[in-house]
Amino acid sequence: MLQSGFLNILESVYLRIPVLFVFLIPGGHEFFSPALAVWLIFSFGFYFKFKTFHLSVIKHAWPMIAYFVLTVISNYVFFNPDDPFSAIEVKLSFLLLPLAFAFYPYHGTEFKKLLMNAFVSGILFWSIIQLLRSLFLVIIKQNFNFLFYTEFSSFIHPSYYAMYVCTVLLMINFFELIPNQIKNLKTWLNLVFPVFVLISASKMGIICLFLTLCVLIMKALKEKFNTALTLIIFIASAILMMTTIFVIEPIRNRFVFVTDSIEMPLDKTSTESNMVRRLVWIADKEAINKMPWYGYGVANVNKVLSGEYERLGFTGAKSRNLNAHNQYLQTLIGLGWMGLILLLWMHWEMLRAGAETKNYFWITLLIILILNFLVESMLQRASGSIYFSFVYMLFLMIEKVKFQEQINTPI
């Protein structure tokens, strides 16, 4: 009797771990990594109780698993003793998440909504924590700059954080996540989340926010008004947002630096983020022109680029040992054409499914991913890899993997 009760408690814990894991994602890998490890340990244990393994999850997640396998092979064929395991460690979610979802016994619509609600709740919780921390620093230091950029987004890089927030904005507007009893909460979230993106002061994040709001405004207005009025309200909203950006000095300066760096001649000694990206992309092109079709190895990308920085005299980029600052180029240099094809295939799957079902959530989300991939090597950090693998698995479960509905999910 006692043993049965203990097993029931463990089962109850196991059935809630995915929700806890997703809630912890915005807090950074120090929080979500232990939760994912516990989820997998419980999964293997409770496999003997539930006898459930959804092979269709593995079948549809093959590009992500293949990307991870290719990473492992590349890491050991082109082994770099100075960076032996980080490439594998960062991409572990590409293998572990498909396994965790394959072993999980419940995959009904309510479970998917629970995961999205957990992500929305996690973003709101960690954002409030960060905001309180920033306000405390503003009061102590008497400096409003502590409300912006990395001083605000302290758990993960502001670009990643802004991408997370744009994702939850899309989630709460494209899926029926919030019960009718508290439907006003949706309005408040639509007002609060854009503020969080603005104070994160990520240039690409603000661009993605603008895209997100454009899609959401057009979606909402098209359902209520005629085309002419929709266009007028949309233009007015766009002008309001642009005015807000350029009124707040710390945010305005982020964009001013971009235009200034484009107009300036190349400064090979610069470490300023906009100028140094121009230098890095030149080195990327040089490395790609000389690489074999299978790449240089995932652990050697920075080493190869460092050699190019030295050869080209880019002392600023070399001093910081910068990566490719473009995920497509990072993948191509590290894994060759096969790795890039796998990454683009996952993009194509989202685009095709979104177009076929006319679900603009996936298309908009894909554009946000592409924009971020163009300026950051996002899969080189755990917060980027876990986001991509979670979003892709969610996409597969909603659009590709057709599970039998299980109404009485005991979560």
mmCIF file with all atom_site columns, N, CA, C and O in Angstrom, residues 326-369:
data_model
loop_
_atom_site.group_PDB
_atom_site.id
_atom_site.type_symbol
_atom_site.label_atom_id
_atom_site.label_alt_id
_atom_site.label_comp_id
_atom_site.label_asym_id
_atom_site.label_entity_id
_atom_site.label_seq_id
_atom_site.pdbx_PDB_ins_code
_atom_site.Cartn_x
_atom_site.Cartn_y
_atom_site.Cartn_z
_atom_site.occupancy
_atom_site.B_iso_or_equiv
_atom_site.pdbx_formal_charge
_atom_site.auth_seq_id
_atom_site.auth_comp_id
_atom_site.auth_asym_id
_atom_site.auth_atom_id
_atom_site.pdbx_PDB_model_num
ATOM 1   N N  . ASN A 1 326 ? 26.410 34.534 -37.523 1.00 0.00 ? 326 ASN A N  1
ATOM 2   C CA . ASN A 1 326 ? 25.380 34.175 -38.496 1.00 0.00 ? 326 ASN A CA 1
ATOM 3   C C  . ASN A 1 326 ? 25.261 32.664 -38.424 1.00 0.00 ? 326 ASN A C  1
ATOM 4   O O  . ASN A 1 326 ? 26.227 31.955 -38.732 1.00 0.00 ? 326 ASN A O  1
ATOM 5   N N  . GLN A 1 327 ? 24.085 32.161 -37.991 1.00 0.00 ? 327 GLN A N  1
ATOM 6   C CA . GLN A 1 327 ? 23.971 30.723 -37.762 1.00 0.00 ? 327 GLN A CA 1
ATOM 7   C C  . GLN A 1 327 ? 24.118 29.911 -39.034 1.00 0.00 ? 327 GLN A C  1
ATOM 8   O O  . GLN A 1 327 ? 24.652 28.797 -39.010 1.00 0.00 ? 327 GLN A O  1
ATOM 9   N N  . TYR A 1 328 ? 23.677 30.441 -40.155 1.00 0.00 ? 328 TYR A N  1
ATOM 10  C CA . TYR A 1 328 ? 23.796 29.707 -41.413 1.00 0.00 ? 328 TYR A CA 1
ATOM 11  C C  . TYR A 1 328 ? 25.273 29.560 -41.804 1.00 0.00 ? 328 TYR A C  1
ATOM 12  O O  . TYR A 1 328 ? 25.712 28.475 -42.217 1.00 0.00 ? 328 TYR A O  1
ATOM 13  N N  . LEU A 1 329 ? 26.032 30.639 -41.659 1.00 0.00 ? 329 LEU A N  1
ATOM 14  C CA . LEU A 1 329 ? 27.461 30.573 -41.972 1.00 0.00 ? 329 LEU A CA 1
ATOM 15  C C  . LEU A 1 329 ? 28.206 29.738 -40.934 1.00 0.00 ? 329 LEU A C  1
ATOM 16  O O  . LEU A 1 329 ? 29.129 28.999 -41.279 1.00 0.00 ? 329 LEU A O  1
ATOM 17  N N  . GLN A 1 330 ? 27.806 29.854 -39.679 1.00 0.00 ? 330 GLN A N  1
ATOM 18  C CA . GLN A 1 330 ? 28.419 29.052 -38.609 1.00 0.00 ? 330 GLN A CA 1
ATOM 19  C C  . GLN A 1 330 ? 28.230 27.560 -38.898 1.00 0.00 ? 330 GLN A C  1
ATOM 20  O O  . GLN A 1 330 ? 29.159 26.766 -38.777 1.00 0.00 ? 330 GLN A O  1
ATOM 21  N N  . THR A 1 331 ? 27.009 27.193 -39.292 1.00 0.00 ? 331 THR A N  1
ATOM 22  C CA . THR A 1 331 ? 26.720 25.793 -39.613 1.00 0.00 ? 331 THR A CA 1
ATOM 23  C C  . THR A 1 331 ? 27.493 25.343 -40.837 1.00 0.00 ? 331 THR A C  1
ATOM 24  O O  . THR A 1 331 ? 28.053 24.237 -40.860 1.00 0.00 ? 331 THR A O  1
ATOM 25  N N  . LEU A 1 332 ? 27.534 26.178 -41.857 1.00 0.00 ? 332 LEU A N  1
ATOM 26  C CA . LEU A 1 332 ? 28.228 25.825 -43.090 1.00 0.00 ? 332 LEU A CA 1
ATOM 27  C C  . LEU A 1 332 ? 29.723 25.627 -42.843 1.00 0.00 ? 332 LEU A C  1
ATOM 28  O O  . LEU A 1 332 ? 30.309 24.640 -43.309 1.00 0.00 ? 332 LEU A O  1
ATOM 29  N N  . ILE A 1 333 ? 30.350 26.512 -42.095 1.00 0.00 ? 333 ILE A N  1
ATOM 30  C CA . ILE A 1 333 ? 31.787 26.397 -41.811 1.00 0.00 ? 333 ILE A CA 1
ATOM 31  C C  . ILE A 1 333 ? 32.072 25.191 -40.940 1.00 0.00 ? 333 ILE A C  1
ATOM 32  O O  . ILE A 1 333 ? 33.074 24.492 -41.124 1.00 0.00 ? 333 ILE A O  1
ATOM 33  N N  . GLY A 1 334 ? 31.180 24.908 -39.979 1.00 0.00 ? 334 GLY A N  1
ATOM 34  C CA . GLY A 1 334 ? 31.419 23.804 -39.061 1.00 0.00 ? 334 GLY A CA 1
ATOM 35  C C  . GLY A 1 334 ? 31.017 22.446 -39.603 1.00 0.00 ? 334 GLY A C  1
ATOM 36  O O  . GLY A 1 334 ? 31.788 21.481 -39.522 1.00 0.00 ? 334 GLY A O  1
ATOM 37  N N  . LEU A 1 335 ? 29.821 22.345 -40.174 1.00 0.00 ? 335 LEU A N  1
ATOM 38  C CA . LEU A 1 335 ? 29.268 21.056 -40.603 1.00 0.00 ? 335 LEU A CA 1
ATOM 39  C C  . LEU A 1 335 ? 29.216 20.882 -42.112 1.00 0.00 ? 335 LEU A C  1
ATOM 40  O O  . LEU A 1 335 ? 28.804 19.830 -42.600 1.00 0.00 ? 335 LEU A O  1
ATOM 41  N N  . GLY A 1 336 ? 29.599 21.905 -42.852 1.00 0.00 ? 336 GLY A N  1
ATOM 42  C CA . GLY A 1 336 ? 29.584 21.793 -44.305 1.00 0.00 ? 336 GLY A CA 1
ATOM 43  C C  . GLY A 1 336 ? 28.178 21.891 -44.854 1.00 0.00 ? 336 GLY A C  1
ATOM 44  O O  . GLY A 1 336 ? 27.217 22.243 -44.164 1.00 0.00 ? 336 GLY A O  1
ATOM 45  N N  . TRP A 1 337 ? 28.051 21.539 -46.124 1.00 0.00 ? 337 TRP A N  1
ATOM 46  C CA . TRP A 1 337 ? 26.772 21.682 -46.813 1.00 0.00 ? 337 TRP A CA 1
ATOM 47  C C  . TRP A 1 337 ? 25.696 20.758 -46.264 1.00 0.00 ? 337 TRP A C  1
ATOM 48  O O  . TRP A 1 337 ? 24.510 21.099 -46.265 1.00 0.00 ? 337 TRP A O  1
ATOM 49  N N  . MET A 1 338 ? 26.083 19.594 -45.751 1.00 0.00 ? 338 MET A N  1
ATOM 50  C CA . MET A 1 338 ? 25.087 18.670 -45.212 1.00 0.00 ? 338 MET A CA 1
ATOM 51  C C  . MET A 1 338 ? 24.397 19.268 -43.989 1.00 0.00 ? 338 MET A C  1
ATOM 52  O O  . MET A 1 338 ? 23.175 19.175 -43.824 1.00 0.00 ? 338 MET A O  1
ATOM 53  N N  . GLY A 1 339 ? 25.177 19.897 -43.117 1.00 0.00 ? 339 GLY A N  1
ATOM 54  C CA . GLY A 1 339 ? 24.598 20.524 -41.929 1.00 0.00 ? 339 GLY A CA 1
ATOM 55  C C  . GLY A 1 339 ? 23.672 21.665 -42.289 1.00 0.00 ? 339 GLY A C  1
ATOM 56  O O  . GLY A 1 339 ? 22.590 21.817 -41.709 1.00 0.00 ? 339 GLY A O  1
ATOM 57  N N  . LEU A 1 340 ? 24.086 22.483 -43.258 1.00 0.00 ? 340 LEU A N  1
ATOM 58  C CA . LEU A 1 340 ? 23.246 23.606 -43.677 1.00 0.00 ? 340 LEU A CA 1
ATOM 59  C C  . LEU A 1 340 ? 21.944 23.117 -44.298 1.00 0.00 ? 340 LEU A C  1
ATOM 60  O O  . LEU A 1 340 ? 20.872 23.688 -44.036 1.00 0.00 ? 340 LEU A O  1
ATOM 61  N N  . ILE A 1 341 ? 22.007 22.051 -45.084 1.00 0.00 ? 341 ILE A N  1
ATOM 62  C CA . ILE A 1 341 ? 20.796 21.504 -45.707 1.00 0.00 ? 341 ILE A CA 1
ATOM 63  C C  . ILE A 1 341 ? 19.818 21.009 -44.637 1.00 0.00 ? 341 ILE A C  1
ATOM 64  O O  . ILE A 1 341 ? 18.606 21.231 -44.738 1.00 0.00 ? 341 ILE A O  1
ATOM 65  N N  . LEU A 1 342 ? 20.325 20.346 -43.592 1.00 0.00 ? 342 LEU A N  1
ATOM 66  C CA . LEU A 1 342 ? 19.459 19.875 -42.509 1.00 0.00 ? 342 LEU A CA 1
ATOM 67  C C  . LEU A 1 342 ? 18.788 21.042 -41.798 1.00 0.00 ? 342 LEU A C  1
ATOM 68  O O  . LEU A 1 342 ? 17.584 20.992 -41.491 1.00 0.00 ? 342 LEU A O  1
ATOM 69  N N  . LEU A 1 343 ? 19.549 22.104 -41.542 1.00 0.00 ? 343 LEU A N  1
ATOM 70  C CA . LEU A 1 343 ? 18.980 23.272 -40.875 1.00 0.00 ? 343 LEU A CA 1
ATOM 71  C C  . LEU A 1 343 ? 17.911 23.929 -41.744 1.00 0.00 ? 343 LEU A C  1
ATOM 72  O O  . LEU A 1 343 ? 16.826 24.276 -41.265 1.00 0.00 ? 343 LEU A O  1
ATOM 73  N N  . LEU A 1 344 ? 18.201 24.079 -43.031 1.00 0.00 ? 344 LEU A N  1
ATOM 74  C CA . LEU A 1 344 ? 17.237 24.694 -43.939 1.00 0.00 ? 344 LEU A CA 1
ATOM 75  C C  . LEU A 1 344 ? 16.017 23.800 -44.147 1.00 0.00 ? 344 LEU A C  1
ATOM 76  O O  . LEU A 1 344 ? 14.910 24.308 -44.397 1.00 0.00 ? 344 LEU A O  1
ATOM 77  N N  . TRP A 1 345 ? 16.218 22.485 -44.071 1.00 0.00 ? 345 TRP A N  1
ATOM 78  C CA . TRP A 1 345 ? 15.077 21.565 -44.200 1.00 0.00 ? 345 TRP A CA 1
ATOM 79  C C  . TRP A 1 345 ? 14.074 21.797 -43.074 1.00 0.00 ? 345 TRP A C  1
ATOM 80  O O  . TRP A 1 345 ? 12.850 21.785 -43.306 1.00 0.00 ? 345 TRP A O  1
ATOM 81  N N  . MET A 1 346 ? 14.570 22.012 -41.851 1.00 0.00 ? 346 MET A N  1
ATOM 82  C CA . MET A 1 346 ? 13.666 22.286 -40.731 1.00 0.00 ? 346 MET A CA 1
ATOM 83  C C  . MET A 1 346 ? 12.918 23.591 -40.958 1.00 0.00 ? 346 MET A C  1
ATOM 84  O O  . MET A 1 346 ? 11.732 23.709 -40.628 1.00 0.00 ? 346 MET A O  1
ATOM 85  N N  . HIS A 1 347 ? 13.598 24.575 -41.536 1.00 0.00 ? 347 HIS A N  1
ATOM 86  C CA . HIS A 1 347 ? 12.928 25.820 -41.903 1.00 0.00 ? 347 HIS A CA 1
ATOM 87  C C  . HIS A 1 347 ? 11.815 25.545 -42.926 1.00 0.00 ? 347 HIS A C  1
ATOM 88  O O  . HIS A 1 347 ? 10.700 26.058 -42.809 1.00 0.00 ? 347 HIS A O  1
ATOM 89  N N  . TRP A 1 348 ? 12.154 24.755 -43.943 1.00 0.00 ? 348 TRP A N  1
ATOM 90  C CA . TRP A 1 348 ? 11.204 24.459 -45.012 1.00 0.00 ? 348 TRP A CA 1
ATOM 91  C C  . TRP A 1 348 ? 9.967  23.743 -44.476 1.00 0.00 ? 348 TRP A C  1
ATOM 92  O O  . TRP A 1 348 ? 8.840  24.021 -44.909 1.00 0.00 ? 348 TRP A O  1
ATOM 93  N N  . GLU A 1 349 ? 10.163 22.834 -43.525 1.00 0.00 ? 349 GLU A N  1
ATOM 94  C CA . GLU A 1 349 ? 9.030  22.122 -42.939 1.00 0.00 ? 349 GLU A CA 1
ATOM 95  C C  . GLU A 1 349 ? 8.048  23.088 -42.286 1.00 0.00 ? 349 GLU A C  1
ATOM 96  O O  . GLU A 1 349 ? 6.829  22.954 -42.446 1.00 0.00 ? 349 GLU A O  1
ATOM 97  N N  . MET A 1 350 ? 8.575  24.064 -41.532 1.00 0.00 ? 350 MET A N  1
ATOM 98  C CA . MET A 1 350 ? 7.713  25.041 -40.877 1.00 0.00 ? 350 MET A CA 1
ATOM 99  C C  . MET A 1 350 ? 7.007  25.921 -41.908 1.00 0.00 ? 350 MET A C  1
ATOM 100 O O  . MET A 1 350 ? 5.816  26.216 -41.779 1.00 0.00 ? 350 MET A O  1
ATOM 101 N N  . LEU A 1 351 ? 7.744  26.334 -42.932 1.00 0.00 ? 351 LEU A N  1
ATOM 102 C CA . LEU A 1 351 ? 7.155  27.175 -43.974 1.00 0.00 ? 351 LEU A CA 1
ATOM 103 C C  . LEU A 1 351 ? 6.058  26.436 -44.730 1.00 0.00 ? 351 LEU A C  1
ATOM 104 O O  . LEU A 1 351 ? 4.961  26.970 -44.949 1.00 0.00 ? 351 LEU A O  1
ATOM 105 N N  . ARG A 1 352 ? 6.340  25.201 -45.116 1.00 0.00 ? 352 ARG A N  1
ATOM 106 C CA . ARG A 1 352 ? 5.367  24.426 -45.891 1.00 0.00 ? 352 ARG A CA 1
ATOM 107 C C  . ARG A 1 352 ? 4.108  24.147 -45.086 1.00 0.00 ? 352 ARG A C  1
ATOM 108 O O  . ARG A 1 352 ? 2.985  24.322 -45.588 1.00 0.00 ? 352 ARG A O  1
ATOM 109 N N  . ALA A 1 353 ? 4.278  23.733 -43.827 1.00 0.00 ? 353 ALA A N  1
ATOM 110 C CA . ALA A 1 353 ? 3.108  23.440 -42.997 1.00 0.00 ? 353 ALA A CA 1
ATOM 111 C C  . ALA A 1 353 ? 2.296  24.697 -42.741 1.00 0.00 ? 353 ALA A C  1
ATOM 112 O O  . ALA A 1 353 ? 1.055  24.671 -42.779 1.00 0.00 ? 353 ALA A O  1
ATOM 113 N N  . GLY A 1 354 ? 2.993  25.817 -42.484 1.00 0.00 ? 354 GLY A N  1
ATOM 114 C CA . GLY A 1 354 ? 2.284  27.067 -42.256 1.00 0.00 ? 354 GLY A CA 1
ATOM 115 C C  . GLY A 1 354 ? 1.507  27.516 -43.479 1.00 0.00 ? 354 GLY A C  1
ATOM 116 O O  . GLY A 1 354 ? 0.375  27.997 -43.370 1.00 0.00 ? 354 GLY A O  1
ATOM 117 N N  . ALA A 1 355 ? 2.092  27.341 -44.665 1.00 0.00 ? 355 ALA A N  1
ATOM 118 C CA . ALA A 1 355 ? 1.426  27.737 -45.906 1.00 0.00 ? 355 ALA A CA 1
ATOM 119 C C  . ALA A 1 355 ? 0.250  26.816 -46.212 1.00 0.00 ? 355 ALA A C  1
ATOM 120 O O  . ALA A 1 355 ? -0.826 27.278 -46.628 1.00 0.00 ? 355 ALA A O  1
ATOM 121 N N  . GLU A 1 356 ? 0.431  25.515 -46.011 1.00 0.00 ? 356 GLU A N  1
ATOM 122 C CA . GLU A 1 356 ? -0.628 24.555 -46.327 1.00 0.00 ? 356 GLU A CA 1
ATOM 123 C C  . GLU A 1 356 ? -1.838 24.735 -45.421 1.00 0.00 ? 356 GLU A C  1
ATOM 124 O O  . GLU A 1 356 ? -2.978 24.597 -45.862 1.00 0.00 ? 356 GLU A O  1
ATOM 125 N N  . THR A 1 357 ? -1.588 25.004 -44.132 1.00 0.00 ? 357 THR A N  1
ATOM 126 C CA . THR A 1 357 ? -2.685 25.154 -43.173 1.00 0.00 ? 357 THR A CA 1
ATOM 127 C C  . THR A 1 357 ? -3.122 26.608 -43.014 1.00 0.00 ? 357 THR A C  1
ATOM 128 O O  . THR A 1 357 ? -4.042 26.897 -42.256 1.00 0.00 ? 357 THR A O  1
ATOM 129 N N  . LYS A 1 358 ? -2.436 27.514 -43.728 1.00 0.00 ? 358 LYS A N  1
ATOM 130 C CA . LYS A 1 358 ? -2.679 28.959 -43.609 1.00 0.00 ? 358 LYS A CA 1
ATOM 131 C C  . LYS A 1 358 ? -2.563 29.412 -42.161 1.00 0.00 ? 358 LYS A C  1
ATOM 132 O O  . LYS A 1 358 ? -3.320 30.277 -41.687 1.00 0.00 ? 358 LYS A O  1
ATOM 133 N N  . ASN A 1 359 ? -1.606 28.819 -41.450 1.00 0.00 ? 359 ASN A N  1
ATOM 134 C CA . ASN A 1 359 ? -1.336 29.179 -40.063 1.00 0.00 ? 359 ASN A CA 1
ATOM 135 C C  . ASN A 1 359 ? -0.163 30.148 -40.051 1.00 0.00 ? 359 ASN A C  1
ATOM 136 O O  . ASN A 1 359 ? 1.001  29.740 -40.127 1.00 0.00 ? 359 ASN A O  1
ATOM 137 N N  . TYR A 1 360 ? -0.460 31.434 -39.937 1.00 0.00 ? 360 TYR A N  1
ATOM 138 C CA . TYR A 1 360 ? 0.580  32.453 -40.029 1.00 0.00 ? 360 TYR A CA 1
ATOM 139 C C  . TYR A 1 360 ? 1.430  32.533 -38.767 1.00 0.00 ? 360 TYR A C  1
ATOM 140 O O  . TYR A 1 360 ? 2.422  33.260 -38.743 1.00 0.00 ? 360 TYR A O  1
ATOM 141 N N  . PHE A 1 361 ? 1.026  31.787 -37.750 1.00 0.00 ? 361 PHE A N  1
ATOM 142 C CA . PHE A 1 361 ? 1.871  31.702 -36.550 1.00 0.00 ? 361 PHE A CA 1
ATOM 143 C C  . PHE A 1 361 ? 3.227  31.125 -36.912 1.00 0.00 ? 361 PHE A C  1
ATOM 144 O O  . PHE A 1 361 ? 4.272  31.679 -36.563 1.00 0.00 ? 361 PHE A O  1
ATOM 145 N N  . TRP A 1 362 ? 3.229  29.994 -37.628 1.00 0.00 ? 362 TRP A N  1
ATOM 146 C CA . TRP A 1 362 ? 4.489  29.322 -37.957 1.00 0.00 ? 362 TRP A CA 1
ATOM 147 C C  . TRP A 1 362 ? 5.304  30.132 -38.961 1.00 0.00 ? 362 TRP A C  1
ATOM 148 O O  . TRP A 1 362 ? 6.534  30.188 -38.873 1.00 0.00 ? 362 TRP A O  1
ATOM 149 N N  . ILE A 1 363 ? 4.639  30.774 -39.892 1.00 0.00 ? 363 ILE A N  1
ATOM 150 C CA . ILE A 1 363 ? 5.358  31.576 -40.890 1.00 0.00 ? 363 ILE A CA 1
ATOM 151 C C  . ILE A 1 363 ? 6.016  32.778 -40.224 1.00 0.00 ? 363 ILE A C  1
ATOM 152 O O  . ILE A 1 363 ? 7.191  33.095 -40.482 1.00 0.00 ? 363 ILE A O  1
ATOM 153 N N  . THR A 1 364 ? 5.276  33.468 -39.351 1.00 0.00 ? 364 THR A N  1
ATOM 154 C CA . THR A 1 364 ? 5.842  34.622 -38.645 1.00 0.00 ? 364 THR A CA 1
ATOM 155 C C  . THR A 1 364 ? 6.983  34.195 -37.730 1.00 0.00 ? 364 THR A C  1
ATOM 156 O O  . THR A 1 364 ? 8.035  34.846 -37.677 1.00 0.00 ? 364 THR A O  1
ATOM 157 N N  . LEU A 1 365 ? 6.771  33.083 -37.030 1.00 0.00 ? 365 LEU A N  1
ATOM 158 C CA . LEU A 1 365 ? 7.817  32.578 -36.133 1.00 0.00 ? 365 LEU A CA 1
ATOM 159 C C  . LEU A 1 365 ? 9.070  32.211 -36.917 1.00 0.00 ? 365 LEU A C  1
ATOM 160 O O  . LEU A 1 365 ? 10.202 32.463 -36.473 1.00 0.00 ? 365 LEU A O  1
ATOM 161 N N  . LEU A 1 366 ? 8.887  31.627 -38.085 1.00 0.00 ? 366 LEU A N  1
ATOM 162 C CA . LEU A 1 366 ? 10.028 31.264 -38.930 1.00 0.00 ? 366 LEU A CA 1
ATOM 163 C C  . LEU A 1 366 ? 10.788 32.517 -39.373 1.00 0.00 ? 366 LEU A C  1
ATOM 164 O O  . LEU A 1 366 ? 12.025 32.529 -39.368 1.00 0.00 ? 366 LEU A O  1
ATOM 165 N N  . ILE A 1 367 ? 10.075 33.562 -39.747 1.00 0.00 ? 367 ILE A N  1
ATOM 166 C CA . ILE A 1 367 ? 10.742 34.803 -40.155 1.00 0.00 ? 367 ILE A CA 1
ATOM 167 C C  . ILE A 1 367 ? 11.546 35.380 -38.994 1.00 0.00 ? 367 ILE A C  1
ATOM 168 O O  . ILE A 1 367 ? 12.681 35.854 -39.167 1.00 0.00 ? 367 ILE A O  1
ATOM 169 N N  . ILE A 1 368 ? 10.992 35.317 -37.781 1.00 0.00 ? 368 ILE A N  1
ATOM 170 C CA . ILE A 1 368 ? 11.712 35.794 -36.592 1.00 0.00 ? 368 ILE A CA 1
ATOM 171 C C  . ILE A 1 368 ? 12.984 34.975 -36.380 1.00 0.00 ? 368 ILE A C  1
ATOM 172 O O  . ILE A 1 368 ? 14.056 35.517 -36.082 1.00 0.00 ? 368 ILE A O  1
ATOM 173 N N  . LEU A 1 369 ? 12.866 33.660 -36.547 1.00 0.00 ? 369 LEU A N  1
ATOM 174 C CA . LEU A 1 369 ? 14.042 32.797 -36.434 1.00 0.00 ? 369 LEU A CA 1
ATOM 175 C C  . LEU A 1 369 ? 15.100 33.174 -37.466 1.00 0.00 ? 369 LEU A C  1
ATOM 176 O O  . LEU A 1 369 ? 16.295 33.303 -37.140 1.00 0.00 ? 369 LEU A O  1
#
